[in-house]
Amino acid sequence: MASAVTFSLGAKILCLTLCLLSLCCSAFTPQDYSNALEKSILFFEGQRSGKLPNNQRLSWRGNSGLSDGSSYHVDLVGGYYDAGDNVKFGLPMAFTTTLLAWSVIEFGDSMHSQIDNAKAAVRWSTDYLLKAATATPGTLYVQVADPNMDHRCWERPEDMDTPRNVYKVSTQNPGSDVAAETAAALAAASIVFKDSDSPYSAKLLHTAMKVFDFADKYRGSYSDSLGSVVCPFYCSYSGYHDELLWGASWIHRASQNSSYLAYIKSNGHTLGADDDDYSFSWDDKRPGTKVLLSKSFLEKNDEEFQLYKSHSDNYICSLIPGTSTFQAQYTPGGLLYKASESNLQYVTSASLLLLTYAKYLSLNGGVATCGSSKITAETLISEAKKQVDYILGDNPAKMSYMVGFGYKFPQHVHHRGSSLPSVHQHPGRLGCNDGFQYLNSGSPNPNVLVGAVVGGPDSKDNFADDRNNYQQSEPATYINAPFVGALAFFSAQKG
Ligand SMILES: *[C@@H]1O[C@H](CO)[C@@H](O)[C@H](O)[C@H]1NC(C)=O
């Protein structure tokens, strides 16, 4: 006993010293970021639709959606549920995939033991997107399930009996937004698998080109023909121009094929290259495209791409307090604040852009120009770090917004599967209405959706840990996807 007491006292002194030392620099150690990285990827297992593999680690989930597509004679089994419901929405699924792939492309070298898990998370989606894109010529399947019907129930994915309607875009009812985002996802993923599985990579890239061609030739927004089931959930508010340029940019990055370079050069101006826009999300790809294309200017000094570097600077400057073009809103506790619903999606996506741009700048000795001031890569990194640390618990509420990370994290996550008893604990069916007692109960979720980052606090840093407050307590795949890259970056930083 005595030695245990001594050890514990010693450990306390050691910790106190380390904590004091680390207070000056960081709330978290590289190990903390590694731990959060592992969890951020694990979350995707909780969102899986289809037949789960033997190595599934989030073991409270079971198989679901095994006949998706069958009534339409297509195989649409697999993919991800977008958030706390059981719908497979194509636009956010594709965007999630693009950002997960981008995370791996830029920061995979820092992922160490997690690289295979990250690739598996990308592949779970691309296997599905490949099926959706190739099942029927001239068609892209873009959604499974009627969200209005799905939302009337509170059901586990394993039990769901709501209509699994299938929605598609075609040459007659085009959807350049969802199709070009799908092309972006397939192209970005082809880079991820280039070395480890080159036949798969080639298939992804080839399919990306075909889907992009379809998106570009048959122009229109999927909200026009599918408004009743994609709006207001994932309505294409920003239109499809942003996705066309984003899709072409990703195929260019993946293939280095000069046709896409020519496409970007001749269509950039009409597809949003000259716009300044400060919100990067599943709807609006413009800031991401600017950063992605700025690499060509920074690396090759290609004059044609200077435009994208300037607009990337404008985006970055909008986020950095004190610059003449600063225009973001931050909470008193320092969190980037864009919207009352699912705000953290904007924070994680901005963090990935800050870090990616910092990487491109520092590889080339560049800086961002904000009016008369020069902003260095270090400033971008420290801004991203503030946001990442806030999410992980360095905030006024001393609360982590990642489920299962830290001492205090959301317990009442707005997520059907997580909030209902697991199929292994409660094998009997829970029907559509049986679930509402769990939705409305004050008890913590019985299944911990490890790694999920929820919508997050309001503009005053307040967070209601309430399952019915989906604006704050719902996770989403596109909140996590860019966070994976940001966490990988910080896990590899020394001190
Ligand atoms: C480049 O892309 C175009 C358009 O998709 C395609 O027709 C052409 O075959 C590609 N070239 C190569 C070398 O892959």
Short mmCIF file of C-alpha atoms and ligand atoms in Angstrom, two decimals:
data_model
loop_
_atom_site.label_atom_id
_atom_site.label_comp_id
_atom_site.label_asym_id
_atom_site.label_seq_id
_atom_site.Cartn_x
_atom_site.Cartn_y
_atom_site.Cartn_z
CA MET A 1 0.00 0.00 0.00
CA ALA A 2 2.75 2.37 1.04
CA SER A 3 4.52 2.05 -2.25
CA ALA A 4 1.26 2.56 -4.13
CA VAL A 5 0.70 5.78 -2.19
CA THR A 6 4.23 6.91 -2.92
CA PHE A 7 3.80 6.07 -6.57
CA SER A 8 0.54 7.93 -6.76
CA LEU A 9 2.05 10.97 -5.02
CA GLY A 10 4.98 10.84 -7.43
CA ALA A 11 2.60 10.52 -10.34
CA LYS A 12 0.67 13.52 -9.07
CA ILE A 13 3.78 15.66 -8.80
CA LEU A 14 4.88 14.51 -12.24
CA CYS A 15 1.47 15.27 -13.66
CA LEU A 16 1.34 18.64 -11.97
CA THR A 17 4.71 19.52 -13.46
CA LEU A 18 3.73 18.27 -16.89
CA CYS A 19 0.37 19.98 -16.72
CA LEU A 20 1.97 23.27 -15.73
CA LEU A 21 4.50 22.89 -18.50
CA SER A 22 1.87 22.03 -21.04
CA LEU A 23 -0.41 24.87 -19.92
CA CYS A 24 1.91 27.29 -21.60
CA CYS A 25 1.54 25.53 -24.95
CA SER A 26 -1.33 23.20 -25.32
CA ALA A 27 -4.32 21.74 -23.61
CA PHE A 28 -3.64 18.43 -25.32
CA THR A 29 -0.70 16.15 -25.96
CA PRO A 30 0.08 14.46 -29.28
CA GLN A 31 -1.30 11.28 -27.66
CA ASP A 32 -4.60 13.05 -27.00
CA TYR A 33 -4.86 13.98 -30.66
CA SER A 34 -3.97 10.41 -31.69
CA ASN A 35 -6.66 9.13 -29.39
CA ALA A 36 -9.19 11.57 -30.85
CA LEU A 37 -8.06 10.64 -34.38
CA GLU A 38 -8.72 6.96 -33.74
CA LYS A 39 -12.17 7.79 -32.38
CA SER A 40 -13.01 10.18 -35.19
CA ILE A 41 -12.56 7.32 -37.67
CA LEU A 42 -14.28 4.74 -35.48
CA PHE A 43 -17.42 6.88 -35.61
CA PHE A 44 -17.91 5.94 -39.27
CA GLU A 45 -18.52 2.33 -38.25
CA GLY A 46 -21.60 3.50 -36.38
CA GLN A 47 -22.94 5.04 -39.60
CA ARG A 48 -22.48 1.94 -41.73
CA SER A 49 -25.36 0.60 -43.74
CA GLY A 50 -25.27 -2.90 -45.23
CA LYS A 51 -23.65 -6.11 -44.09
CA LEU A 52 -21.09 -5.46 -41.39
CA PRO A 53 -17.70 -7.19 -41.71
CA ASN A 54 -16.17 -9.45 -39.05
CA ASN A 55 -13.75 -6.75 -38.01
CA GLN A 56 -16.52 -4.27 -37.16
CA ARG A 57 -15.39 -2.63 -33.92
CA LEU A 58 -18.51 -0.67 -32.92
CA SER A 59 -20.12 -3.93 -31.92
CA TRP A 60 -23.55 -2.65 -30.85
CA ARG A 61 -24.48 -2.16 -34.53
CA GLY A 62 -25.87 -4.93 -36.75
CA ASN A 63 -26.62 -5.44 -40.43
CA SER A 64 -29.17 -3.13 -42.02
CA GLY A 65 -30.58 -2.10 -45.36
CA LEU A 66 -29.71 -5.47 -46.87
CA SER A 67 -32.29 -5.18 -49.63
CA ASP A 68 -31.69 -1.53 -50.49
CA GLY A 69 -32.31 -1.12 -54.22
CA SER A 70 -33.78 -4.60 -54.72
CA SER A 71 -37.28 -3.44 -55.59
CA TYR A 72 -35.65 -1.42 -58.37
CA HIS A 73 -33.46 -4.38 -59.38
CA VAL A 74 -30.27 -2.62 -58.43
CA ASP A 75 -27.84 -3.36 -55.64
CA LEU A 76 -27.60 -0.32 -53.41
CA VAL A 77 -26.53 -2.11 -50.26
CA GLY A 78 -23.88 -0.34 -48.20
CA GLY A 79 -22.80 3.24 -47.78
CA TYR A 80 -23.41 5.53 -44.82
CA TYR A 81 -26.38 6.99 -43.02
CA ASP A 82 -25.70 10.71 -43.00
CA ALA A 83 -26.43 11.58 -39.40
CA GLY A 84 -28.93 10.50 -36.74
CA ASP A 85 -31.44 8.98 -39.15
CA ASN A 86 -31.48 6.00 -41.51
CA VAL A 87 -31.48 7.72 -44.89
CA LYS A 88 -28.67 7.37 -47.39
CA PHE A 89 -28.37 10.84 -48.91
CA GLY A 90 -26.03 10.93 -51.90
CA LEU A 91 -24.86 14.55 -51.78
CA PRO A 92 -23.56 14.62 -48.20
CA MET A 93 -22.25 11.04 -48.52
CA ALA A 94 -20.17 12.00 -51.53
CA PHE A 95 -18.93 15.19 -49.87
CA THR A 96 -18.03 13.24 -46.73
CA THR A 97 -16.03 10.87 -48.90
CA THR A 98 -14.21 13.67 -50.70
CA LEU A 99 -13.16 15.24 -47.40
CA LEU A 100 -12.19 11.94 -45.78
CA ALA A 101 -10.06 11.22 -48.84
CA TRP A 102 -8.59 14.73 -48.73
CA SER A 103 -7.73 14.18 -45.06
CA VAL A 104 -5.85 11.01 -46.02
CA ILE A 105 -4.17 12.62 -49.04
CA GLU A 106 -2.77 15.57 -47.08
CA PHE A 107 -2.27 14.08 -43.62
CA GLY A 108 -2.26 10.30 -44.09
CA ASP A 109 1.50 10.29 -43.40
CA SER A 110 0.67 11.34 -39.85
CA MET A 111 -1.99 8.71 -39.29
CA HIS A 112 0.35 5.81 -38.40
CA SER A 113 -1.71 2.95 -36.94
CA GLN A 114 -4.92 4.59 -38.13
CA ILE A 115 -4.17 4.75 -41.84
CA ASP A 116 -5.85 1.43 -42.63
CA ASN A 117 -8.93 2.35 -40.63
CA ALA A 118 -9.10 5.67 -42.48
CA LYS A 119 -8.84 3.93 -45.84
CA ALA A 120 -11.52 1.44 -44.81
CA ALA A 121 -13.79 4.38 -43.93
CA VAL A 122 -13.26 5.84 -47.41
CA ARG A 123 -13.80 2.49 -49.09
CA TRP A 124 -17.05 1.78 -47.26
CA SER A 125 -18.41 4.76 -49.11
CA THR A 126 -16.69 4.37 -52.48
CA ASP A 127 -17.85 0.75 -52.81
CA TYR A 128 -21.37 2.09 -52.56
CA LEU A 129 -20.80 5.12 -54.79
CA LEU A 130 -19.34 2.86 -57.49
CA LYS A 131 -22.51 0.78 -57.45
CA ALA A 132 -24.70 3.88 -57.49
CA ALA A 133 -22.79 5.27 -60.45
CA THR A 134 -22.48 2.16 -62.59
CA ALA A 135 -25.67 0.13 -62.02
CA THR A 136 -27.63 1.70 -64.87
CA PRO A 137 -26.07 3.61 -67.79
CA GLY A 138 -27.05 7.27 -67.93
CA THR A 139 -28.21 7.17 -64.32
CA LEU A 140 -26.79 7.97 -60.92
CA TYR A 141 -28.64 6.67 -57.89
CA VAL A 142 -28.54 9.47 -55.36
CA GLN A 143 -30.63 8.47 -52.38
CA VAL A 144 -32.20 5.53 -50.59
CA ALA A 145 -35.23 6.14 -48.35
CA ASP A 146 -37.91 8.77 -48.19
CA PRO A 147 -36.69 11.08 -45.42
CA ASN A 148 -40.18 12.32 -44.59
CA MET A 149 -41.28 8.78 -43.81
CA ASP A 150 -38.03 7.91 -42.08
CA HIS A 151 -38.30 10.93 -39.81
CA ARG A 152 -41.76 9.89 -38.64
CA CYS A 153 -40.19 6.93 -36.86
CA TRP A 154 -37.51 6.55 -34.21
CA GLU A 155 -36.16 3.18 -35.24
CA ARG A 156 -32.89 1.30 -35.20
CA PRO A 157 -31.44 0.87 -38.70
CA GLU A 158 -31.51 -2.88 -38.07
CA ASP A 159 -35.32 -2.78 -37.64
CA MET A 160 -36.39 -0.15 -40.09
CA ASP A 161 -39.51 -0.89 -42.10
CA THR A 162 -40.05 2.52 -43.65
CA PRO A 163 -40.08 2.74 -47.46
CA ARG A 164 -36.64 2.31 -48.93
CA ASN A 165 -37.49 4.28 -52.05
CA VAL A 166 -34.68 4.80 -54.48
CA TYR A 167 -34.06 8.18 -56.15
CA LYS A 168 -31.91 8.87 -59.15
CA VAL A 169 -30.76 11.54 -61.54
CA SER A 170 -30.66 10.91 -65.27
CA THR A 171 -30.20 12.65 -68.59
CA GLN A 172 -33.83 13.83 -68.40
CA ASN A 173 -33.70 14.79 -64.72
CA PRO A 174 -30.12 15.89 -64.26
CA GLY A 175 -28.28 16.54 -61.04
CA SER A 176 -24.94 18.13 -61.83
CA ASP A 177 -24.47 19.00 -58.15
CA VAL A 178 -24.74 15.48 -56.77
CA ALA A 179 -23.08 13.91 -59.82
CA ALA A 180 -20.07 16.24 -59.82
CA GLU A 181 -19.66 15.77 -56.07
CA THR A 182 -19.74 12.02 -56.63
CA ALA A 183 -17.06 12.46 -59.30
CA ALA A 184 -14.98 14.49 -56.83
CA ALA A 185 -15.33 11.75 -54.20
CA LEU A 186 -14.32 8.96 -56.59
CA ALA A 187 -11.38 10.96 -57.94
CA ALA A 188 -10.09 11.93 -54.49
CA ALA A 189 -10.44 8.33 -53.32
CA SER A 190 -8.50 7.13 -56.37
CA ILE A 191 -5.50 9.04 -54.98
CA VAL A 192 -5.94 7.33 -51.60
CA PHE A 193 -5.75 3.86 -53.18
CA LYS A 194 -3.20 4.63 -55.88
CA ASP A 195 -0.34 2.73 -54.25
CA SER A 196 -2.13 0.21 -52.07
CA ASP A 197 -4.72 -1.03 -54.60
CA SER A 198 -4.04 0.29 -58.05
CA PRO A 199 -6.78 -1.64 -59.91
CA TYR A 200 -9.36 -0.24 -57.49
CA SER A 201 -7.85 3.21 -57.84
CA ALA A 202 -8.03 3.02 -61.63
CA LYS A 203 -11.66 1.95 -61.46
CA LEU A 204 -12.48 4.87 -59.17
CA LEU A 205 -10.79 7.35 -61.48
CA HIS A 206 -12.34 5.95 -64.61
CA THR A 207 -15.80 6.07 -63.01
CA ALA A 208 -15.15 9.60 -61.75
CA MET A 209 -14.49 10.75 -65.31
CA LYS A 210 -17.66 9.14 -66.59
CA VAL A 211 -19.80 10.59 -63.83
CA PHE A 212 -18.25 14.00 -64.33
CA ASP A 213 -18.97 13.86 -68.04
CA PHE A 214 -22.60 13.06 -67.23
CA ALA A 215 -22.74 15.92 -64.68
CA ASP A 216 -21.32 18.40 -67.15
CA LYS A 217 -23.24 17.34 -70.26
CA TYR A 218 -26.65 17.16 -68.63
CA ARG A 219 -26.78 20.23 -66.52
CA GLY A 220 -29.25 20.95 -63.78
CA SER A 221 -29.77 20.80 -60.06
CA TYR A 222 -31.12 17.66 -58.45
CA SER A 223 -33.34 19.84 -56.28
CA ASP A 224 -35.45 20.57 -59.36
CA SER A 225 -36.61 17.01 -59.90
CA LEU A 226 -36.12 15.60 -56.39
CA GLY A 227 -37.04 18.61 -54.27
CA SER A 228 -39.72 16.78 -52.31
CA VAL A 229 -37.18 14.31 -50.90
CA VAL A 230 -33.89 16.21 -50.88
CA CYS A 231 -35.24 19.55 -49.62
CA PRO A 232 -34.97 20.95 -47.06
CA PHE A 233 -32.55 18.25 -45.94
CA TYR A 234 -29.84 18.51 -48.58
CA CYS A 235 -31.28 20.94 -51.05
CA SER A 236 -28.66 22.26 -53.44
CA TYR A 237 -28.98 25.89 -52.34
CA SER A 238 -25.72 26.95 -53.97
CA GLY A 239 -26.61 25.35 -57.31
CA TYR A 240 -24.30 23.07 -59.26
CA HIS A 241 -21.59 25.36 -60.63
CA ASP A 242 -19.48 24.99 -57.52
CA GLU A 243 -19.57 21.18 -57.74
CA LEU A 244 -18.63 21.17 -61.44
CA LEU A 245 -15.46 23.15 -60.76
CA TRP A 246 -14.69 21.10 -57.65
CA GLY A 247 -15.23 17.82 -59.52
CA ALA A 248 -13.00 18.88 -62.42
CA SER A 249 -10.34 20.04 -59.96
CA TRP A 250 -10.28 16.71 -58.17
CA ILE A 251 -10.09 14.75 -61.40
CA HIS A 252 -7.28 17.01 -62.51
CA ARG A 253 -5.44 16.43 -59.25
CA ALA A 254 -5.98 12.66 -59.50
CA SER A 255 -5.25 12.18 -63.19
CA GLN A 256 -3.06 15.13 -64.22
CA ASN A 257 -5.01 14.78 -67.47
CA SER A 258 -4.75 18.01 -69.45
CA SER A 259 -8.41 17.90 -70.57
CA TYR A 260 -9.41 18.79 -67.01
CA LEU A 261 -6.83 21.53 -66.83
CA ALA A 262 -8.29 22.95 -70.01
CA TYR A 263 -11.78 22.60 -68.57
CA ILE A 264 -10.82 24.51 -65.42
CA LYS A 265 -9.13 27.23 -67.44
CA SER A 266 -12.02 27.75 -69.81
CA ASN A 267 -14.92 27.29 -67.36
CA GLY A 268 -13.50 28.57 -64.07
CA HIS A 269 -14.84 32.09 -64.44
CA THR A 270 -18.39 30.98 -65.15
CA LEU A 271 -18.27 28.34 -62.41
CA GLY A 272 -17.42 30.58 -59.45
CA ALA A 273 -13.67 31.13 -59.63
CA ASP A 274 -14.13 34.87 -59.10
CA ASP A 275 -16.57 34.67 -56.19
CA ASP A 276 -15.59 35.18 -52.63
CA ASP A 277 -17.46 32.97 -50.36
CA TYR A 278 -16.71 32.09 -46.78
CA SER A 279 -18.60 28.95 -46.01
CA PHE A 280 -17.36 25.50 -46.99
CA SER A 281 -19.95 22.76 -46.61
CA TRP A 282 -21.76 19.83 -48.26
CA ASP A 283 -23.64 22.49 -50.23
CA ASP A 284 -20.96 25.00 -51.21
CA LYS A 285 -17.59 23.84 -52.47
CA ARG A 286 -16.11 27.17 -53.57
CA PRO A 287 -13.60 27.79 -50.74
CA GLY A 288 -12.37 24.18 -50.96
CA THR A 289 -11.86 24.47 -54.71
CA LYS A 290 -9.83 27.67 -54.28
CA VAL A 291 -7.50 26.01 -51.81
CA LEU A 292 -7.21 22.84 -53.87
CA LEU A 293 -6.32 24.76 -57.03
CA SER A 294 -4.00 27.18 -55.27
CA LYS A 295 -1.58 24.25 -54.99
CA SER A 296 -1.01 24.40 -58.75
CA PHE A 297 -0.05 28.04 -58.51
CA LEU A 298 2.12 27.62 -55.44
CA GLU A 299 3.90 24.59 -56.85
CA LYS A 300 4.20 25.37 -60.50
CA ASN A 301 3.72 29.11 -60.48
CA ASP A 302 1.13 28.68 -63.21
CA GLU A 303 -0.20 32.22 -63.70
CA GLU A 304 -3.63 30.96 -64.64
CA PHE A 305 -4.06 29.73 -61.10
CA GLN A 306 -2.99 32.87 -59.30
CA LEU A 307 -6.66 33.72 -59.11
CA TYR A 308 -7.30 30.71 -56.90
CA LYS A 309 -4.46 31.63 -54.58
CA SER A 310 -5.84 35.18 -54.21
CA HIS A 311 -9.30 33.90 -53.39
CA SER A 312 -7.85 31.36 -50.97
CA ASP A 313 -6.13 34.27 -49.26
CA ASN A 314 -9.44 36.10 -49.09
CA TYR A 315 -11.07 33.08 -47.51
CA ILE A 316 -8.26 32.69 -44.98
CA CYS A 317 -8.21 36.43 -44.20
CA SER A 318 -11.92 36.33 -43.47
CA LEU A 319 -11.14 33.93 -40.62
CA ILE A 320 -8.17 35.71 -39.05
CA PRO A 321 -9.12 38.37 -36.50
CA GLY A 322 -7.24 41.62 -36.89
CA THR A 323 -6.83 41.50 -40.65
CA SER A 324 -8.51 44.23 -42.67
CA THR A 325 -10.83 41.74 -44.38
CA PHE A 326 -11.72 39.76 -41.27
CA GLN A 327 -15.40 38.98 -41.25
CA ALA A 328 -16.08 35.75 -39.38
CA GLN A 329 -18.08 35.48 -36.20
CA TYR A 330 -16.56 33.84 -33.13
CA THR A 331 -18.24 32.93 -29.85
CA PRO A 332 -16.91 34.61 -26.69
CA GLY A 333 -15.02 31.37 -26.04
CA GLY A 334 -13.37 31.56 -29.47
CA LEU A 335 -15.34 29.09 -31.60
CA LEU A 336 -15.98 29.91 -35.24
CA TYR A 337 -19.71 30.41 -35.50
CA LYS A 338 -21.65 30.15 -38.77
CA ALA A 339 -25.08 28.73 -38.04
CA SER A 340 -27.31 27.57 -35.23
CA GLU A 341 -27.72 24.14 -36.76
CA SER A 342 -24.80 21.75 -36.90
CA ASN A 343 -22.30 24.59 -36.55
CA LEU A 344 -19.31 22.33 -35.96
CA GLN A 345 -19.43 21.15 -39.58
CA TYR A 346 -18.20 24.62 -40.58
CA VAL A 347 -15.54 24.56 -37.89
CA THR A 348 -14.08 21.19 -38.87
CA SER A 349 -14.17 21.97 -42.60
CA ALA A 350 -12.53 25.39 -42.03
CA SER A 351 -9.87 23.69 -39.88
CA LEU A 352 -9.01 21.27 -42.68
CA LEU A 353 -8.75 24.15 -45.16
CA LEU A 354 -6.54 26.19 -42.80
CA LEU A 355 -4.17 23.28 -42.30
CA THR A 356 -4.14 22.25 -45.95
CA TYR A 357 -3.46 25.78 -47.07
CA ALA A 358 -0.77 26.11 -44.41
CA LYS A 359 0.83 22.99 -45.85
CA TYR A 360 0.73 24.27 -49.43
CA LEU A 361 2.10 27.65 -48.34
CA SER A 362 4.92 26.28 -46.27
CA LEU A 363 6.03 23.80 -48.91
CA ASN A 364 6.53 26.77 -51.15
CA GLY A 365 7.58 29.48 -48.73
CA GLY A 366 4.40 31.39 -49.44
CA VAL A 367 2.25 33.59 -47.23
CA ALA A 368 -1.38 34.67 -47.35
CA THR A 369 -1.86 38.33 -48.13
CA CYS A 370 -4.59 40.14 -46.23
CA GLY A 371 -4.62 43.78 -47.28
CA SER A 372 -1.26 45.09 -46.15
CA SER A 373 -0.50 42.23 -43.79
CA LYS A 374 1.18 38.92 -44.49
CA ILE A 375 -0.20 35.88 -42.73
CA THR A 376 2.11 32.94 -42.29
CA ALA A 377 1.41 29.23 -42.23
CA GLU A 378 2.07 29.26 -38.45
CA THR A 379 -0.83 31.67 -37.94
CA LEU A 380 -3.15 29.40 -39.91
CA ILE A 381 -2.04 26.41 -37.88
CA SER A 382 -2.57 28.19 -34.58
CA GLU A 383 -6.04 29.30 -35.68
CA ALA A 384 -6.94 25.73 -36.62
CA LYS A 385 -5.53 24.50 -33.32
CA LYS A 386 -7.80 26.82 -31.35
CA GLN A 387 -10.79 25.39 -33.15
CA VAL A 388 -9.74 21.77 -32.78
CA ASP A 389 -8.90 22.27 -29.10
CA TYR A 390 -12.21 23.97 -28.47
CA ILE A 391 -14.05 20.96 -29.90
CA LEU A 392 -12.01 18.57 -27.78
CA GLY A 393 -12.79 20.38 -24.52
CA ASP A 394 -10.64 23.51 -24.25
CA ASN A 395 -13.69 25.77 -23.99
CA PRO A 396 -15.70 27.69 -21.37
CA ALA A 397 -17.99 24.72 -20.70
CA LYS A 398 -14.94 22.42 -20.30
CA MET A 399 -16.83 19.99 -22.44
CA SER A 400 -15.67 17.79 -25.27
CA TYR A 401 -17.99 17.78 -28.25
CA MET A 402 -16.59 14.46 -29.39
CA VAL A 403 -18.53 11.57 -27.92
CA GLY A 404 -16.33 9.25 -25.86
CA PHE A 405 -13.42 11.70 -25.67
CA GLY A 406 -12.45 13.42 -22.41
CA TYR A 407 -14.30 13.48 -19.10
CA LYS A 408 -17.41 15.33 -20.10
CA PHE A 409 -19.05 14.79 -23.48
CA PRO A 410 -22.60 14.68 -24.91
CA GLN A 411 -24.69 11.85 -23.48
CA HIS A 412 -27.97 12.43 -25.29
CA VAL A 413 -26.85 12.30 -28.89
CA HIS A 414 -29.63 12.69 -31.46
CA HIS A 415 -29.00 9.37 -33.17
CA ARG A 416 -31.47 6.54 -33.54
CA GLY A 417 -29.08 3.61 -33.25
CA SER A 418 -27.10 5.07 -30.37
CA SER A 419 -30.17 6.04 -28.34
CA LEU A 420 -32.09 2.76 -28.67
CA PRO A 421 -31.05 -0.51 -27.03
CA SER A 422 -28.66 -2.47 -29.22
CA VAL A 423 -30.04 -5.35 -31.29
CA HIS A 424 -27.70 -7.59 -29.29
CA GLN A 425 -29.18 -6.44 -25.94
CA HIS A 426 -32.74 -6.29 -27.19
CA PRO A 427 -33.17 -8.65 -30.16
CA GLY A 428 -36.95 -8.14 -30.33
CA ARG A 429 -38.15 -5.66 -32.91
CA LEU A 430 -38.71 -2.06 -31.91
CA GLY A 431 -41.24 -0.64 -34.35
CA CYS A 432 -41.62 2.87 -35.72
CA ASN A 433 -43.34 4.32 -32.67
CA ASP A 434 -41.69 2.12 -30.06
CA GLY A 435 -38.59 4.25 -30.22
CA PHE A 436 -40.05 7.57 -29.15
CA GLN A 437 -39.94 6.69 -25.44
CA TYR A 438 -36.15 6.45 -25.88
CA LEU A 439 -35.92 9.65 -27.88
CA ASN A 440 -37.78 11.49 -25.13
CA SER A 441 -36.16 9.82 -22.16
CA GLY A 442 -33.70 11.69 -19.95
CA SER A 443 -31.35 8.71 -19.78
CA PRO A 444 -27.98 8.74 -21.52
CA ASN A 445 -27.71 6.91 -24.83
CA PRO A 446 -27.14 3.22 -24.11
CA ASN A 447 -24.70 2.78 -27.03
CA VAL A 448 -21.78 5.17 -27.11
CA LEU A 449 -21.30 6.47 -30.64
CA VAL A 450 -17.57 6.79 -30.05
CA GLY A 451 -15.91 9.60 -31.94
CA ALA A 452 -19.04 11.38 -33.13
CA VAL A 453 -18.69 15.15 -33.17
CA VAL A 454 -22.10 16.70 -32.57
CA GLY A 455 -23.61 19.94 -33.89
CA GLY A 456 -22.11 21.82 -30.96
CA PRO A 457 -22.72 24.93 -28.87
CA ASP A 458 -24.58 28.11 -29.75
CA SER A 459 -23.19 31.57 -30.39
CA LYS A 460 -22.69 32.10 -26.64
CA ASP A 461 -20.87 28.80 -26.04
CA ASN A 462 -23.95 27.20 -24.50
CA PHE A 463 -24.78 23.60 -25.23
CA ALA A 464 -27.94 21.75 -24.29
CA ASP A 465 -27.24 18.04 -24.00
CA ASP A 466 -30.75 17.24 -25.14
CA ARG A 467 -31.66 14.51 -27.64
CA ASN A 468 -34.49 16.54 -29.09
CA ASN A 469 -32.21 19.48 -29.78
CA TYR A 470 -30.91 18.06 -33.04
CA GLN A 471 -29.37 21.39 -34.03
CA GLN A 472 -26.79 20.85 -31.27
CA SER A 473 -26.83 17.16 -30.43
CA GLU A 474 -26.87 15.44 -33.82
CA PRO A 475 -23.66 14.07 -35.32
CA ALA A 476 -23.05 13.90 -39.08
CA THR A 477 -20.50 12.19 -41.29
CA TYR A 478 -19.46 15.52 -42.83
CA ILE A 479 -18.69 16.99 -39.40
CA ASN A 480 -16.19 14.19 -38.76
CA ALA A 481 -14.65 13.74 -42.20
CA PRO A 482 -12.51 16.92 -42.26
CA PHE A 483 -11.77 16.54 -38.56
CA VAL A 484 -9.93 13.29 -39.33
CA GLY A 485 -7.29 15.21 -41.29
CA ALA A 486 -6.98 17.99 -38.71
CA LEU A 487 -6.51 15.52 -35.86
CA ALA A 488 -3.92 13.58 -37.85
CA PHE A 489 -1.98 16.80 -38.34
CA PHE A 490 -1.92 17.69 -34.65
CA SER A 491 -1.17 14.13 -33.55
CA ALA A 492 2.14 14.44 -35.38
CA GLN A 493 3.11 17.86 -33.94
CA LYS A 494 5.79 17.84 -31.31
CA GLY A 495 4.82 19.76 -28.16
C1 LIG B 1 -8.16 12.57 -70.49
O1 LIG B 1 -9.53 12.83 -70.23
C2 LIG B 1 -10.36 12.81 -71.37
C3 LIG B 1 -11.73 13.27 -70.95
O2 LIG B 1 -12.27 12.42 -69.96
C4 LIG B 1 -10.33 11.43 -72.01
O3 LIG B 1 -11.12 11.43 -73.16
C5 LIG B 1 -8.91 11.03 -72.32
O4 LIG B 1 -8.87 9.70 -72.75
C6 LIG B 1 -8.03 11.18 -71.09
N1 LIG B 1 -6.63 10.97 -71.44
C7 LIG B 1 -5.88 10.07 -70.83
C8 LIG B 1 -4.46 10.01 -71.28
O5 LIG B 1 -6.29 9.35 -69.92
#
